Tab-separated table of C-alpha atoms in Angstrom:
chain	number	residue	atom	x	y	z
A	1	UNK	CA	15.590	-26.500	-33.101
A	2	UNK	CA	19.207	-26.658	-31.353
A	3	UNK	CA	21.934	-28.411	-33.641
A	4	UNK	CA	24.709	-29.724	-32.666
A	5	UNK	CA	27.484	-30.134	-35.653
A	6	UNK	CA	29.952	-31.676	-33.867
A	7	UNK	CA	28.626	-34.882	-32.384
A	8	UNK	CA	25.658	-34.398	-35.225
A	9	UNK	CA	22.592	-34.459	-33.106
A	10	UNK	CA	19.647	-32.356	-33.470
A	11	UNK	CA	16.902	-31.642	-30.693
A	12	UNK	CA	13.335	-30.306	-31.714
A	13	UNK	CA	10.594	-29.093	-29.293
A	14	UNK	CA	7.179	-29.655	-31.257
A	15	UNK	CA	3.553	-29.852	-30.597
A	16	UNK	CA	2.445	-33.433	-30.494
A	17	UNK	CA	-1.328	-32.577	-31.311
A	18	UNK	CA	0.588	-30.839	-34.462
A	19	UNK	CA	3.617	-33.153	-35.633
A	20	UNK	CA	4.957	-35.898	-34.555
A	21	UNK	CA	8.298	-37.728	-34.916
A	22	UNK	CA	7.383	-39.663	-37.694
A	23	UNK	CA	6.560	-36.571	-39.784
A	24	UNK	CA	9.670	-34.874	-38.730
A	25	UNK	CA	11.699	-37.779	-39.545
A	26	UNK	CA	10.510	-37.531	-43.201
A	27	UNK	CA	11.097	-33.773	-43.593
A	28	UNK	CA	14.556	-34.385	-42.521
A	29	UNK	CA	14.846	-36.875	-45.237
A	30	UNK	CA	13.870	-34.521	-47.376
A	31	UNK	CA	17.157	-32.221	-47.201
A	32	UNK	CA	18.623	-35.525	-47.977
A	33	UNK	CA	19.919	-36.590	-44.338
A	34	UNK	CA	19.396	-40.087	-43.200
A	35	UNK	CA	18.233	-39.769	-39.399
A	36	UNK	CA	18.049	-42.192	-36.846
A	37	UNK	CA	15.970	-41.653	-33.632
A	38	UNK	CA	18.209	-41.262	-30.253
A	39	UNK	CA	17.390	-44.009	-27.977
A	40	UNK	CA	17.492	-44.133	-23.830
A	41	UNK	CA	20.643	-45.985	-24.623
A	42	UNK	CA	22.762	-42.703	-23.572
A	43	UNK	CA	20.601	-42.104	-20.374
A	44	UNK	CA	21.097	-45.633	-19.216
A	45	UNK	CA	24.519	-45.279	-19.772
A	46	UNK	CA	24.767	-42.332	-17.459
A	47	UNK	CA	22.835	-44.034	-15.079
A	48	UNK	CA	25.135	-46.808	-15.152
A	49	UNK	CA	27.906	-45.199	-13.416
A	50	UNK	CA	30.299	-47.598	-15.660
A	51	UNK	CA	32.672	-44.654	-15.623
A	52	UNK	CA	32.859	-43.237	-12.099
A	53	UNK	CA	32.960	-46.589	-10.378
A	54	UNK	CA	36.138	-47.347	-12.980
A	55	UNK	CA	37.124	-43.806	-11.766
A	56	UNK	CA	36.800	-44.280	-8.028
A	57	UNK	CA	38.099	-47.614	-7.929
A	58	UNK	CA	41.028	-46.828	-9.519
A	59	UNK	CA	41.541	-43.622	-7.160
A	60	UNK	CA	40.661	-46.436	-4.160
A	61	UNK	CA	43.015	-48.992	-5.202
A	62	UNK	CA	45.964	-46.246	-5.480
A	63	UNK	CA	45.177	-44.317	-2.280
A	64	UNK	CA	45.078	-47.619	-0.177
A	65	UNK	CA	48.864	-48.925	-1.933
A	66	UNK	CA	49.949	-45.451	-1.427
A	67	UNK	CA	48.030	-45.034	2.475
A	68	UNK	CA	49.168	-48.797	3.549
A	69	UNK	CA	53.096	-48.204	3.499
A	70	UNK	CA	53.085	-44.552	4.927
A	71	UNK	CA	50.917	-46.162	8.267
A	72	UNK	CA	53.419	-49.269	8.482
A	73	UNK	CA	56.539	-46.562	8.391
A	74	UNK	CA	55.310	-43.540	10.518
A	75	UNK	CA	54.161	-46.365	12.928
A	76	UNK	CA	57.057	-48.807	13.475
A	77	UNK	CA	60.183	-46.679	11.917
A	78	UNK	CA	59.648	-43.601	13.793
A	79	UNK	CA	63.117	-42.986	15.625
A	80	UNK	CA	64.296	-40.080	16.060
A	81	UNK	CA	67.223	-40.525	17.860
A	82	UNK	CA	68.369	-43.589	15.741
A	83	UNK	CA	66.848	-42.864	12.477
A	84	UNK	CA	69.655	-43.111	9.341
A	85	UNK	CA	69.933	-40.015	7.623
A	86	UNK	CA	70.246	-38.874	3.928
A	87	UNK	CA	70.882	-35.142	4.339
A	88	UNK	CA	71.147	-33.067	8.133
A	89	UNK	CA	67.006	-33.243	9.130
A	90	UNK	CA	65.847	-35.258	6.536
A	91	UNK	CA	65.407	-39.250	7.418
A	92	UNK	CA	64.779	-41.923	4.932
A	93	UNK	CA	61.527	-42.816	6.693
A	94	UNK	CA	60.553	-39.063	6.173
A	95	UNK	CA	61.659	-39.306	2.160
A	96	UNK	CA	59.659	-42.597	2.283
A	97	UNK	CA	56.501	-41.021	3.588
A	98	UNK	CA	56.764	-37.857	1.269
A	99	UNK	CA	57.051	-39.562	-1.748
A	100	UNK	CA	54.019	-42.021	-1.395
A	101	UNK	CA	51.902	-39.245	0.300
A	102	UNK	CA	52.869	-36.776	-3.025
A	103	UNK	CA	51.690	-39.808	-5.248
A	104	UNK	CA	48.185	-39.750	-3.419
A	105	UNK	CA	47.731	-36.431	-3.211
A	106	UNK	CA	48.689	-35.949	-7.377
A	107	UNK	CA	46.976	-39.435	-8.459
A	108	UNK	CA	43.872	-39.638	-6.152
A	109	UNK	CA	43.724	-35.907	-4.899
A	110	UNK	CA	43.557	-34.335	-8.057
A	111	UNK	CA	39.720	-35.516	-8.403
A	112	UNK	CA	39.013	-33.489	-5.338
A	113	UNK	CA	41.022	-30.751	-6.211
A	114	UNK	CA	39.203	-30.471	-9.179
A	115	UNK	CA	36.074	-30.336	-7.548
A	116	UNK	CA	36.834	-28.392	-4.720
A	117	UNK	CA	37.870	-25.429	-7.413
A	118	UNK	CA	34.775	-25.221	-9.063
A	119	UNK	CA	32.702	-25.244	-5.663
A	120	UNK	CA	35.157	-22.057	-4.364
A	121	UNK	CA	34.337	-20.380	-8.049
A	122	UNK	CA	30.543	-20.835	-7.552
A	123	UNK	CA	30.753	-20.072	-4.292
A	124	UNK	CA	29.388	-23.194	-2.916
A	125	UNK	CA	31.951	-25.132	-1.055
A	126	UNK	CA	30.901	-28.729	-0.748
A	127	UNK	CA	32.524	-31.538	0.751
A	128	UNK	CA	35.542	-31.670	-1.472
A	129	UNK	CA	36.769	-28.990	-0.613
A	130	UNK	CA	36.850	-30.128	3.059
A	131	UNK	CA	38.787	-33.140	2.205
A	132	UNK	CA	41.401	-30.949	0.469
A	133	UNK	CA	41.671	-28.562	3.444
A	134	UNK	CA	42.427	-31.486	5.912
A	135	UNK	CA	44.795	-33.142	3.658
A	136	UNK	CA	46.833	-30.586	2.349
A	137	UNK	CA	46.884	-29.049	5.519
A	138	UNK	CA	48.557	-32.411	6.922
A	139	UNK	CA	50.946	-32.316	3.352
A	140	UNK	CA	52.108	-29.003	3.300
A	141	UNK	CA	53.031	-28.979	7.048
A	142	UNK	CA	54.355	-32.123	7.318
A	143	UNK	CA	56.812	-30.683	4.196
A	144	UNK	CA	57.556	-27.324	6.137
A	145	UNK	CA	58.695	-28.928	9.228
A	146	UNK	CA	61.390	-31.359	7.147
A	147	UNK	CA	62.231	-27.777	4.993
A	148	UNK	CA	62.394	-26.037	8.375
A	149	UNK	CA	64.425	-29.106	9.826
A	150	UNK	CA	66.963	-29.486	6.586
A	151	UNK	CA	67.615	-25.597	6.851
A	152	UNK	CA	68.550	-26.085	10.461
A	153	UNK	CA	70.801	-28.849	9.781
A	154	UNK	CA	69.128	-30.930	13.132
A	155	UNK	CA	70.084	-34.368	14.227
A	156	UNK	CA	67.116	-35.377	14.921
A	157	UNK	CA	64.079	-35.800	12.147
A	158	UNK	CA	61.020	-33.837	12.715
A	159	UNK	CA	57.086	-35.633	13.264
A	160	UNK	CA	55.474	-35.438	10.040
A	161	UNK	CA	51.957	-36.213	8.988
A	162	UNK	CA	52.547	-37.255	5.869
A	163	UNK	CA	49.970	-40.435	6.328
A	164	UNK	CA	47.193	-38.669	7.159
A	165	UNK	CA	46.092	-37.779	3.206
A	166	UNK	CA	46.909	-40.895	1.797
A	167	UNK	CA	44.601	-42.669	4.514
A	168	UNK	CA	41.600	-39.687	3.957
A	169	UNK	CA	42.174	-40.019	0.596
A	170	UNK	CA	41.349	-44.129	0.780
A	171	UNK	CA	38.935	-43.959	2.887
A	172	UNK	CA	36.650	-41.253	0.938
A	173	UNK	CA	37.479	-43.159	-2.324
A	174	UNK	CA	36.354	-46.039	-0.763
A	175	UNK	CA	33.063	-44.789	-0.147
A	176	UNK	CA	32.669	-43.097	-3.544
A	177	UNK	CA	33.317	-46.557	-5.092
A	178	UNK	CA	30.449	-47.704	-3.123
A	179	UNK	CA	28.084	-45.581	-3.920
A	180	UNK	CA	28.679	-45.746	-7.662
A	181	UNK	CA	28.462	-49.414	-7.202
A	182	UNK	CA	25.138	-49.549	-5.344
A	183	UNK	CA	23.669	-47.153	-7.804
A	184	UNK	CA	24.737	-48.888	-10.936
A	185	UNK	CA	22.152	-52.144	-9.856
A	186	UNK	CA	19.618	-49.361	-10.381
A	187	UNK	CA	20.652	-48.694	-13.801
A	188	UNK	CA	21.351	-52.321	-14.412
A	189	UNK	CA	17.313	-53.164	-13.270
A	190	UNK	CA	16.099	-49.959	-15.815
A	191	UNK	CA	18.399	-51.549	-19.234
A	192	UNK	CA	16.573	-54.751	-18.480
A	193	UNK	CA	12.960	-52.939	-18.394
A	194	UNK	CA	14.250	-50.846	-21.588
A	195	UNK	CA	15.162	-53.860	-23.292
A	196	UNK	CA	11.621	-55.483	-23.329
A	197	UNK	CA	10.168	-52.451	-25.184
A	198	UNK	CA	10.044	-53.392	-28.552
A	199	UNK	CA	11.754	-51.565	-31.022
A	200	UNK	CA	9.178	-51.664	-34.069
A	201	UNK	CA	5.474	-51.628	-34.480
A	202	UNK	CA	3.110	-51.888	-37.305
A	203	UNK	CA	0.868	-49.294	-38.334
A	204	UNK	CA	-2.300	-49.271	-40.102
A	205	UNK	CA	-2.983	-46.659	-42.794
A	206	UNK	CA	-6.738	-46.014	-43.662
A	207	UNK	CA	-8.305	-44.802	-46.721
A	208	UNK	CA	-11.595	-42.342	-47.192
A	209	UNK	CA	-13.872	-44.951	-46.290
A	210	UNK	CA	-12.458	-45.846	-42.631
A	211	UNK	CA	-10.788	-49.400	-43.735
A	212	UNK	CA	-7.226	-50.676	-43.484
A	213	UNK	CA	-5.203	-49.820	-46.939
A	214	UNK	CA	-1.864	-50.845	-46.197
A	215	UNK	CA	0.623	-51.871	-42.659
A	216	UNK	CA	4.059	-50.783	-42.494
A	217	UNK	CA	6.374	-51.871	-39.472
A	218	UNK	CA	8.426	-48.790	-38.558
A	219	UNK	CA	10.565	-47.835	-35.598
A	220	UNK	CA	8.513	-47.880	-32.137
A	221	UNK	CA	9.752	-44.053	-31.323
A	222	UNK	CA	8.257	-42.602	-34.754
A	223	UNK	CA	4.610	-43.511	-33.842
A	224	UNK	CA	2.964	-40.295	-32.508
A	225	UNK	CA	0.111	-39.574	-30.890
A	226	UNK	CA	-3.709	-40.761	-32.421
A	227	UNK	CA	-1.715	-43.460	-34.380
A	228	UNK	CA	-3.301	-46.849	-35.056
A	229	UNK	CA	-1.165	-50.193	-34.485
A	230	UNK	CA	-1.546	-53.611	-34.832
A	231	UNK	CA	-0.661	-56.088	-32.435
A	232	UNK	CA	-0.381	-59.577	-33.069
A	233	UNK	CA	-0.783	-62.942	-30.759
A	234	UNK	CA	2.631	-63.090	-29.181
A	235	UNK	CA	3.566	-59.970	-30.067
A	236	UNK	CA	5.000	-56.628	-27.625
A	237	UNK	CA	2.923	-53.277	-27.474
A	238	UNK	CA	5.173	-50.622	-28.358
A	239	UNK	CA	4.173	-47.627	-26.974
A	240	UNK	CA	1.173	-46.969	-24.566
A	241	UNK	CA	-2.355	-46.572	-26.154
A	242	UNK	CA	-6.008	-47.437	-25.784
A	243	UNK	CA	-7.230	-50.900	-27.210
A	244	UNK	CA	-9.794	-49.715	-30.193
A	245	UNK	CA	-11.099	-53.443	-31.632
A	246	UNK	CA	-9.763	-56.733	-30.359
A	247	UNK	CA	-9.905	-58.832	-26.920
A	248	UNK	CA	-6.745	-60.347	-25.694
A	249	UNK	CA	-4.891	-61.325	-22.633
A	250	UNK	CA	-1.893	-58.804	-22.060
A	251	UNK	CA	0.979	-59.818	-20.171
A	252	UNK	CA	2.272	-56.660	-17.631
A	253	UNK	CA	4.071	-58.792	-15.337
A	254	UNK	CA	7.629	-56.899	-16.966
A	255	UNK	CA	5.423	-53.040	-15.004
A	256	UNK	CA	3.275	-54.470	-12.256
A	257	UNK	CA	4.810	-57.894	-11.575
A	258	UNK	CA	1.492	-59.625	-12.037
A	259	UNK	CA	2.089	-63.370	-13.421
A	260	UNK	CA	-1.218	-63.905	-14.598
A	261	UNK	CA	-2.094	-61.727	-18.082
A	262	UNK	CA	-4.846	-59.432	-18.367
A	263	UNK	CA	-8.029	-59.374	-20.305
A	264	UNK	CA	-8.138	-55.865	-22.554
A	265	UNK	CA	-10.849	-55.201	-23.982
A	266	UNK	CA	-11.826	-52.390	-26.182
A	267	UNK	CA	-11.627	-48.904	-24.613
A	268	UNK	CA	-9.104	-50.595	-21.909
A	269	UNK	CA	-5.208	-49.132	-21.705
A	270	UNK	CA	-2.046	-51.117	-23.022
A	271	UNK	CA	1.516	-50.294	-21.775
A	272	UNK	CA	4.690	-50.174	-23.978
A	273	UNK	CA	6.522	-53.062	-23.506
A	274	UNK	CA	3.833	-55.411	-22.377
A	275	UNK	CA	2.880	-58.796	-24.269
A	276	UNK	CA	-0.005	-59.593	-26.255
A	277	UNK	CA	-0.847	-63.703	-25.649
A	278	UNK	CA	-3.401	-65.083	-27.673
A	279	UNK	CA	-5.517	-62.269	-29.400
A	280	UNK	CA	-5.383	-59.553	-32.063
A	281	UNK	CA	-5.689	-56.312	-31.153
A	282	UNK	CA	-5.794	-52.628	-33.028
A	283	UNK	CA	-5.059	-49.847	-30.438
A	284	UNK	CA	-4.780	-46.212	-30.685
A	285	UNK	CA	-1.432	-44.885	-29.484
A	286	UNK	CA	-1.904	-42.005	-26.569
A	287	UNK	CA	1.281	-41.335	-24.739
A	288	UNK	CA	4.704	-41.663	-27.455
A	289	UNK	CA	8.384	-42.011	-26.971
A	290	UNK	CA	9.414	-40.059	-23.405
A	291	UNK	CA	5.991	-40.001	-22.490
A	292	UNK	CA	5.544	-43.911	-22.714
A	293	UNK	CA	5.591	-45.460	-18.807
A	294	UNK	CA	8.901	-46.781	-19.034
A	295	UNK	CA	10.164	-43.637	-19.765
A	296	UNK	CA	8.649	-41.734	-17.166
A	297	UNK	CA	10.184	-44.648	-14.767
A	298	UNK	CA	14.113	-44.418	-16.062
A	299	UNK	CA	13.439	-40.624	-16.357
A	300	UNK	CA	11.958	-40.436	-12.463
A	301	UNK	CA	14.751	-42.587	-11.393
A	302	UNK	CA	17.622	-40.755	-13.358
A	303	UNK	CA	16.486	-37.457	-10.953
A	304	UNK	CA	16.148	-39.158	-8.170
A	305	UNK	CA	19.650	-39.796	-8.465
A	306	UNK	CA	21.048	-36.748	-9.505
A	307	UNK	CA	19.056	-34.419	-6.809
A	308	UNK	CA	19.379	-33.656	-3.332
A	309	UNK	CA	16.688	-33.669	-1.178
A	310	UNK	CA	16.349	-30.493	1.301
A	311	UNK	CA	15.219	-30.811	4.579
A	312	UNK	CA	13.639	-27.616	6.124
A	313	UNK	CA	12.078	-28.539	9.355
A	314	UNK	CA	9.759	-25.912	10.763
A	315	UNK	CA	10.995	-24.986	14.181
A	316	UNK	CA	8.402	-22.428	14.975
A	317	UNK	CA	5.260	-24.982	13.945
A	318	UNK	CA	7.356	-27.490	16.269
A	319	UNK	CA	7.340	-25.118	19.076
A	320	UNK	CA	4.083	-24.524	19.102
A	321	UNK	CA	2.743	-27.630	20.325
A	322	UNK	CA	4.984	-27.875	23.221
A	323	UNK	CA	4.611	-24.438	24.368
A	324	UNK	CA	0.726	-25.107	24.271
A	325	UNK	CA	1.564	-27.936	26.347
A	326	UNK	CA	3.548	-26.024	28.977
């Protein structure tokens, strides 16, 4: 049992052939607590991206104001011979480019600073830290040559790169953005599947002699394993199980995208989420809250996202062929 006091949240491991959630739920209410079951609601959210892509296009939009003025002055305002100057080696175009490449590299660069830090400390530089190299490589010389040029007192202004972080800076943001973007249609695709699993289901109580003594609708994620449920004609299985009495035509176009419904019969398997057309049907739940099919899909897809695949190609098993061949 891990608690968590400040955002209130507790997470139990358990046994499902020896609890459940529904059990659990009550002992909690016991201590007097009122608990309510944590949904996929948080994982979709994550999955969503809504923050990053807010994050990254923000850091996009800056870079490319900051990035588009710095090209337009280092381009068609470099003069040295003619260029008007504020102090002995300093030009305005020069001032110009420092100040919006110092924006950038505080407003946008600071993301990659960040995460270029933490890569150094656990030794395992990534591609932030690349980015910073290159562009405060091209920021701090660009500044040392105007120092070095001020301290001189020269006439003419010193070459600067002051545009090339703003413009790295754009461009990488740019492609960040992106990806957010494109994997945010994923999350968007998963809500929707979420969304058609119902949130409540009836179970049936049964007394000493096998018969029904009462229903009671509860939540869909306090149902545990061996549980009985009713569904009704026009109804939504909610959570996978094993039809025990009842025919019916389910409707699983929402997994398999299958427009005609299915025939279940007794002893045939029901998915969460899927709609019951025309018959009534008692089924035995088998596979609970994150073990249900849609969770398995949003949980498959939330590490697809968030791991890397390695690829380790054999060289010597590559050889080998060849040589054979030679």
């Amino acid at each position: 049992v891990t608690v968590t006091l400040s955002s209130e949240q507790v997470a139990i491991d358990y046994n499902p052939s020896v609890t459940g959630p529904r059990k659990l739920h009550r002992a909690v209410q016991d201590t007097g607590f009122e608990p309510t079951l944590a949904n996929s609601d948080e994982r979709l959210h994550t999955l969503s991206h809504s923050s990053d892509i807010k994050k990254w296009g923000y850091a996009f939009l800056l870079a490319l104001v900051m990035a588009l003025p710095t090209i337009f002055v280092s381009n068609f305002h470099f003069q040295p011979c003619k260029a008007y100057f504020i102090l002995p080696g300093l030009s305005r175009h020069n001032l110009v480019l420092f100040i919006f490449s110092t924006i950038a590299q505080i407003g946008v660069g600071r993301y990659f600073y960040k995460s270029a830090y933490l890569s150094v400390r656990s030794r395992a530089i990534n591609m932030d830290f690349l980015i910073v190299l290159a562009t405060s490589i091209a920021y701090i010389y660009s500044l040392a040559v105007v120092i070095i040029a001020m301290s001189l007192h020269n006439n003419t202004t010193p070459r600067t790169c002051f545009e090339t972080g703003p413009l790295l800076l754009a461009f990488v943001s740019a492609g960040r953005w992106l990806e957010h973007k494109a994997k945010s249609k994923t999350a968007s695709a998963l809500a929707k599947l979420s969304a058609m699993q119902p949130s409540e289901g009836i179970l049936l109580q049964y007394n000493s002699n096998g018969s029904v003594m009462s229903e009671e609708i509860i939540s869909a994620g306090l149902l545990q394993e061996g549980d009985d449920f009713k569904v009704v004609p026009g109804g939504k299985v909610p959570v996978d199980g094993i039809v025990r009495s009842g025919t019916s035509a389910i409707d699983e176009s929402m997994l398999t995208g299958e427009a005609l419904p299915v025939v279940k019969a007794a002893g045939d398997a029901v998915y969460g989420g899927s709609v019951n057309q025309n018959g009534l049907i008692i089924v035995t739940a088998t596979r609970v809250s994150d073990d249900s099919t849609i969770a398995q899909i949003i949980r498959l897809v939330e590490e697809a996202q968030t791991s890397k695949i390695c690829v380790c190609v054999p060289l010597i098993s590559m050889q080998a062929p060849i040589q054979r061949l030679a």
